[in-house]
Amino acid sequence: GDSVTQKQGQVTLSEDDFLFINCTYSTTTYPTLFWYVQYPGQGPQLLLKVTTANNKGISRGFEATYDKGTTSFHLQKASVQESDSAVYFCALVPGTGGYKVVFGSGTRLLVSP
Amino acid sequence: AQTIHQWPVAEIKAVGSPLSLGCTIKGKSSPNLYWYWQATGGTLQQLFYSITVGQVESVVQLNLSASRPKDDQFILSTEKLLLSHSGFYLCAWSLDWGGAGAEQFFGPGTRLTVL
């Protein structure tokens, strides 16, 4: 079945450090891929969306590239701020036109000033 | 502007008691609606989705049920709560195109504690 893997449970950085969060996926379709960010006590909000048509998303300084060859969809940011501290979820929607969404286990980012 | 409201904000319930959680979306007609469950510190598990009034599809079986009595309302319920039902319940909506490939907008969630 369709799946998403985030191996990093937590990433701890200092302000201005480079961020890299790993996400790999498995599907037999051409999926749409998302990064959502969740702040404490809130619902997730969309950070990035990438499809097979555009391959790359950039938002609020974050960047993710969809690599079909390695089935990866990593999240990067050149310089993190304390306000970026949150949980980041990678999510996959299979390219079958349905309504199911598969989320990764999430990566908690802690940024110290 | 679209707004999504979930009620109640939090609930503390006894094992074996019934539950009803609600979600209302204002400012958007005929949205796709979704229910998710999130354990503390865990991932989001999609529970149900609905693309039209009266039609609800189950994604996983967790002894829960859902209904869509109105275009803008989505209800999650069970007659008998289990300890494993504790967690954070999130309602979400998306535009009515491209299946779930459209961005989802999440509500503020309901925190449920089952004792």
Short mmCIF file of C-alpha atoms in Angstrom, two decimals:
data_model
loop_
_atom_site.label_atom_id
_atom_site.label_comp_id
_atom_site.label_asym_id
_atom_site.label_seq_id
_atom_site.Cartn_x
_atom_site.Cartn_y
_atom_site.Cartn_z
CA GLY A 1 0.00 0.00 0.00
CA ASP A 2 0.87 3.67 0.01
CA SER A 3 3.21 4.81 2.77
CA VAL A 4 5.35 7.71 3.95
CA THR A 5 8.44 7.40 6.12
CA GLN A 6 10.01 10.08 8.28
CA LYS A 7 12.92 8.52 10.15
CA GLN A 8 13.90 11.62 12.11
CA GLY A 9 11.72 11.85 15.20
CA GLN A 10 13.34 15.05 16.39
CA VAL A 11 15.83 17.57 15.01
CA THR A 12 17.53 20.07 17.31
CA LEU A 13 19.20 23.14 15.80
CA SER A 14 20.37 26.62 16.67
CA GLU A 15 19.11 29.74 14.93
CA ASP A 16 20.62 30.28 11.47
CA ASP A 17 21.45 26.57 11.10
CA PHE A 18 20.55 24.68 7.92
CA LEU A 19 17.50 22.42 8.16
CA PHE A 20 17.05 19.13 6.36
CA ILE A 21 14.14 16.81 7.11
CA ASN A 22 14.05 13.48 5.37
CA CYS A 23 10.87 12.01 3.83
CA THR A 24 10.57 8.98 1.58
CA TYR A 25 7.42 7.54 0.13
CA SER A 26 6.09 4.41 -1.51
CA THR A 27 3.26 4.28 -4.01
CA THR A 28 2.52 2.76 -7.38
CA THR A 29 0.85 5.98 -8.52
CA TYR A 30 2.01 9.51 -9.39
CA PRO A 31 1.23 11.17 -6.07
CA THR A 32 0.76 14.68 -4.84
CA LEU A 33 3.06 15.38 -1.91
CA PHE A 34 2.64 17.83 0.93
CA TRP A 35 4.51 19.22 3.88
CA TYR A 36 2.31 20.34 6.76
CA VAL A 37 3.47 22.15 9.90
CA GLN A 38 1.76 21.83 13.27
CA TYR A 39 2.31 24.22 16.16
CA PRO A 40 1.46 23.11 19.71
CA GLY A 41 -2.27 22.81 20.37
CA GLN A 42 -3.24 23.67 16.80
CA GLY A 43 -4.31 21.86 13.67
CA PRO A 44 -1.73 21.37 10.91
CA GLN A 45 -1.38 23.97 8.20
CA LEU A 46 -0.04 23.57 4.71
CA LEU A 47 3.58 24.50 4.17
CA LEU A 48 4.24 23.12 0.68
CA LYS A 49 2.52 21.16 -2.06
CA VAL A 50 4.31 19.51 -4.96
CA THR A 51 2.93 17.54 -7.86
CA THR A 52 4.49 15.59 -10.69
CA ALA A 53 3.89 18.63 -12.86
CA ASN A 54 6.01 21.11 -10.92
CA ASN A 55 8.45 18.89 -8.91
CA LYS A 56 9.38 21.64 -6.48
CA GLY A 57 7.75 23.85 -3.89
CA ILE A 58 8.98 26.93 -2.08
CA SER A 59 7.20 28.70 0.73
CA ARG A 60 8.25 30.91 3.66
CA GLY A 61 11.89 30.09 3.00
CA PHE A 62 11.26 26.33 2.98
CA GLU A 63 11.93 24.25 -0.10
CA ALA A 64 11.04 20.71 -1.08
CA THR A 65 11.85 18.82 -4.22
CA TYR A 66 10.03 15.76 -5.46
CA ASP A 67 12.47 13.12 -6.71
CA LYS A 68 10.70 10.25 -8.41
CA GLY A 69 13.94 8.38 -8.88
CA THR A 70 14.70 8.11 -5.18
CA THR A 71 11.03 8.48 -4.10
CA SER A 72 12.06 11.24 -1.74
CA PHE A 73 10.52 14.57 -0.79
CA HIS A 74 12.93 16.22 1.62
CA LEU A 75 12.29 19.56 3.31
CA GLN A 76 15.06 22.17 3.52
CA LYS A 77 15.57 25.64 4.86
CA ALA A 78 18.80 27.59 4.68
CA SER A 79 18.51 29.40 7.99
CA VAL A 80 16.03 28.42 10.70
CA GLN A 81 14.54 30.71 13.31
CA GLU A 82 13.22 29.93 16.77
CA SER A 83 9.72 30.52 15.43
CA ASP A 84 10.16 27.52 13.09
CA SER A 85 10.00 25.20 16.09
CA ALA A 86 7.07 22.88 15.38
CA VAL A 87 6.23 19.39 14.12
CA TYR A 88 6.59 18.84 10.38
CA PHE A 89 4.58 16.17 8.60
CA CYS A 90 5.14 14.81 5.14
CA ALA A 91 1.92 13.60 3.48
CA LEU A 92 1.02 11.71 0.33
CA VAL A 93 -2.13 11.64 -1.74
CA PRO A 94 -2.08 8.77 -4.24
CA GLY A 95 -2.52 9.80 -7.84
CA THR A 96 -5.74 7.89 -8.28
CA GLY A 97 -8.05 10.86 -7.77
CA GLY A 98 -9.40 9.56 -4.48
CA TYR A 99 -9.70 11.12 -1.07
CA LYS A 100 -7.28 9.16 1.07
CA VAL A 101 -4.29 10.91 2.64
CA VAL A 102 -1.30 9.19 4.24
CA PHE A 103 0.77 11.15 6.75
CA GLY A 104 4.28 10.44 7.94
CA SER A 105 5.06 10.08 11.62
CA GLY A 106 6.24 13.67 11.93
CA THR A 107 9.55 15.33 12.78
CA ARG A 108 9.74 17.65 15.76
CA LEU A 109 12.01 20.63 15.14
CA LEU A 110 13.46 22.43 18.13
CA VAL A 111 15.36 25.64 17.40
CA SER A 112 17.26 27.34 20.19
CA PRO A 113 18.09 31.07 20.07
CA ALA B 1 -13.39 34.01 4.22
CA GLN B 2 -13.83 30.37 5.16
CA THR B 3 -13.86 29.39 8.81
CA ILE B 4 -13.87 25.98 10.42
CA HIS B 5 -15.19 25.47 13.91
CA GLN B 6 -14.94 22.34 16.04
CA TRP B 7 -16.84 21.60 19.21
CA PRO B 8 -16.26 20.96 22.00
CA VAL B 9 -12.74 22.27 22.49
CA ALA B 10 -12.02 19.48 24.96
CA GLU B 11 -13.85 16.57 26.55
CA ILE B 12 -13.18 14.26 29.46
CA LYS B 13 -15.34 11.14 29.23
CA ALA B 14 -15.64 7.79 30.94
CA VAL B 15 -14.91 4.47 29.23
CA GLY B 16 -18.16 3.08 27.85
CA SER B 17 -19.87 6.45 27.54
CA PRO B 18 -21.14 7.88 24.22
CA LEU B 19 -19.39 10.64 22.28
CA SER B 20 -20.34 13.21 19.69
CA LEU B 21 -17.88 15.67 18.17
CA GLY B 22 -18.86 18.31 15.67
CA CYS B 23 -17.35 20.34 12.88
CA THR B 24 -18.83 23.24 10.90
CA ILE B 25 -17.40 24.98 7.86
CA LYS B 26 -18.64 28.43 6.97
CA GLY B 27 -18.03 30.37 3.78
CA LYS B 28 -17.52 27.41 1.46
CA SER B 29 -20.21 25.41 -0.30
CA SER B 30 -19.91 21.68 -0.99
CA PRO B 31 -16.48 21.15 0.53
CA ASN B 32 -14.86 17.74 0.91
CA LEU B 33 -14.74 16.99 4.63
CA TYR B 34 -12.38 14.80 6.62
CA TRP B 35 -11.93 13.51 10.18
CA TYR B 36 -8.50 12.70 11.56
CA TRP B 37 -7.29 11.26 14.87
CA GLN B 38 -3.92 12.11 16.37
CA ALA B 39 -2.45 10.39 19.40
CA THR B 40 -0.33 12.60 21.65
CA GLY B 41 2.96 13.12 19.85
CA GLY B 42 1.78 10.95 16.98
CA THR B 43 0.89 11.10 13.33
CA LEU B 44 -2.45 11.99 11.79
CA GLN B 45 -4.65 9.02 10.99
CA GLN B 46 -7.40 9.72 8.50
CA LEU B 47 -10.69 8.27 9.79
CA PHE B 48 -13.46 9.34 7.40
CA TYR B 49 -14.10 11.54 4.42
CA SER B 50 -17.25 12.88 2.83
CA ILE B 51 -17.69 14.50 -0.56
CA THR B 52 -21.40 15.22 -0.29
CA VAL B 53 -24.27 15.41 2.18
CA GLY B 54 -25.35 12.02 3.46
CA GLN B 55 -22.32 10.16 2.10
CA VAL B 56 -19.43 9.18 4.35
CA GLU B 57 -16.57 6.80 3.58
CA SER B 58 -14.62 5.04 6.31
CA VAL B 59 -10.83 4.82 5.99
CA VAL B 60 -10.03 2.88 9.17
CA GLN B 61 -12.13 0.98 11.67
CA LEU B 62 -11.75 2.41 15.18
CA ASN B 63 -15.25 1.77 16.56
CA LEU B 64 -16.25 5.27 15.45
CA SER B 65 -18.85 6.49 13.00
CA ALA B 66 -19.36 9.71 11.11
CA SER B 67 -22.25 11.49 9.49
CA ARG B 68 -22.77 14.55 7.31
CA PRO B 69 -26.28 15.80 8.02
CA LYS B 70 -25.76 19.17 6.30
CA ASP B 71 -23.44 20.48 3.60
CA ASP B 72 -21.41 22.41 6.17
CA GLN B 73 -21.51 19.95 9.08
CA PHE B 74 -19.57 16.79 9.90
CA ILE B 75 -20.22 14.73 13.03
CA LEU B 76 -18.01 12.06 14.62
CA SER B 77 -19.57 9.74 17.18
CA THR B 78 -19.52 6.47 19.04
CA GLU B 79 -21.93 4.79 21.42
CA LYS B 80 -19.19 3.34 23.63
CA LEU B 81 -15.81 4.96 24.21
CA LEU B 82 -12.61 3.00 24.67
CA LEU B 83 -9.42 4.14 26.39
CA SER B 84 -7.74 4.01 22.96
CA HIS B 85 -10.06 6.76 21.69
CA SER B 86 -8.13 9.36 23.67
CA GLY B 87 -6.32 11.88 21.50
CA PHE B 88 -6.74 14.93 19.33
CA TYR B 89 -9.54 14.90 16.75
CA LEU B 90 -9.17 17.14 13.75
CA CYS B 91 -11.69 18.08 11.12
CA ALA B 92 -10.49 19.33 7.74
CA TRP B 93 -11.94 20.52 4.47
CA SER B 94 -10.67 20.78 0.91
CA LEU B 95 -11.93 22.18 -2.35
CA ASP B 96 -14.19 19.99 -4.42
CA TRP B 97 -11.73 19.12 -7.18
CA GLY B 98 -8.90 16.69 -7.72
CA GLY B 99 -9.93 14.42 -4.90
CA ALA B 100 -7.71 14.84 -1.86
CA GLY B 101 -4.97 16.35 -4.02
CA ALA B 102 -6.12 19.79 -3.01
CA GLU B 103 -4.80 21.52 0.07
CA GLN B 104 -6.58 20.60 3.29
CA PHE B 105 -7.54 23.24 5.84
CA PHE B 106 -7.64 21.95 9.38
CA GLY B 107 -9.77 23.04 12.27
CA PRO B 108 -8.45 23.79 15.76
CA GLY B 109 -9.20 20.26 16.98
CA THR B 110 -10.92 18.65 19.96
CA ARG B 111 -8.85 17.14 22.75
CA LEU B 112 -10.51 13.97 24.07
CA THR B 113 -9.46 12.23 27.27
CA VAL B 114 -11.08 8.90 28.09
CA LEU B 115 -10.71 7.73 31.70
#
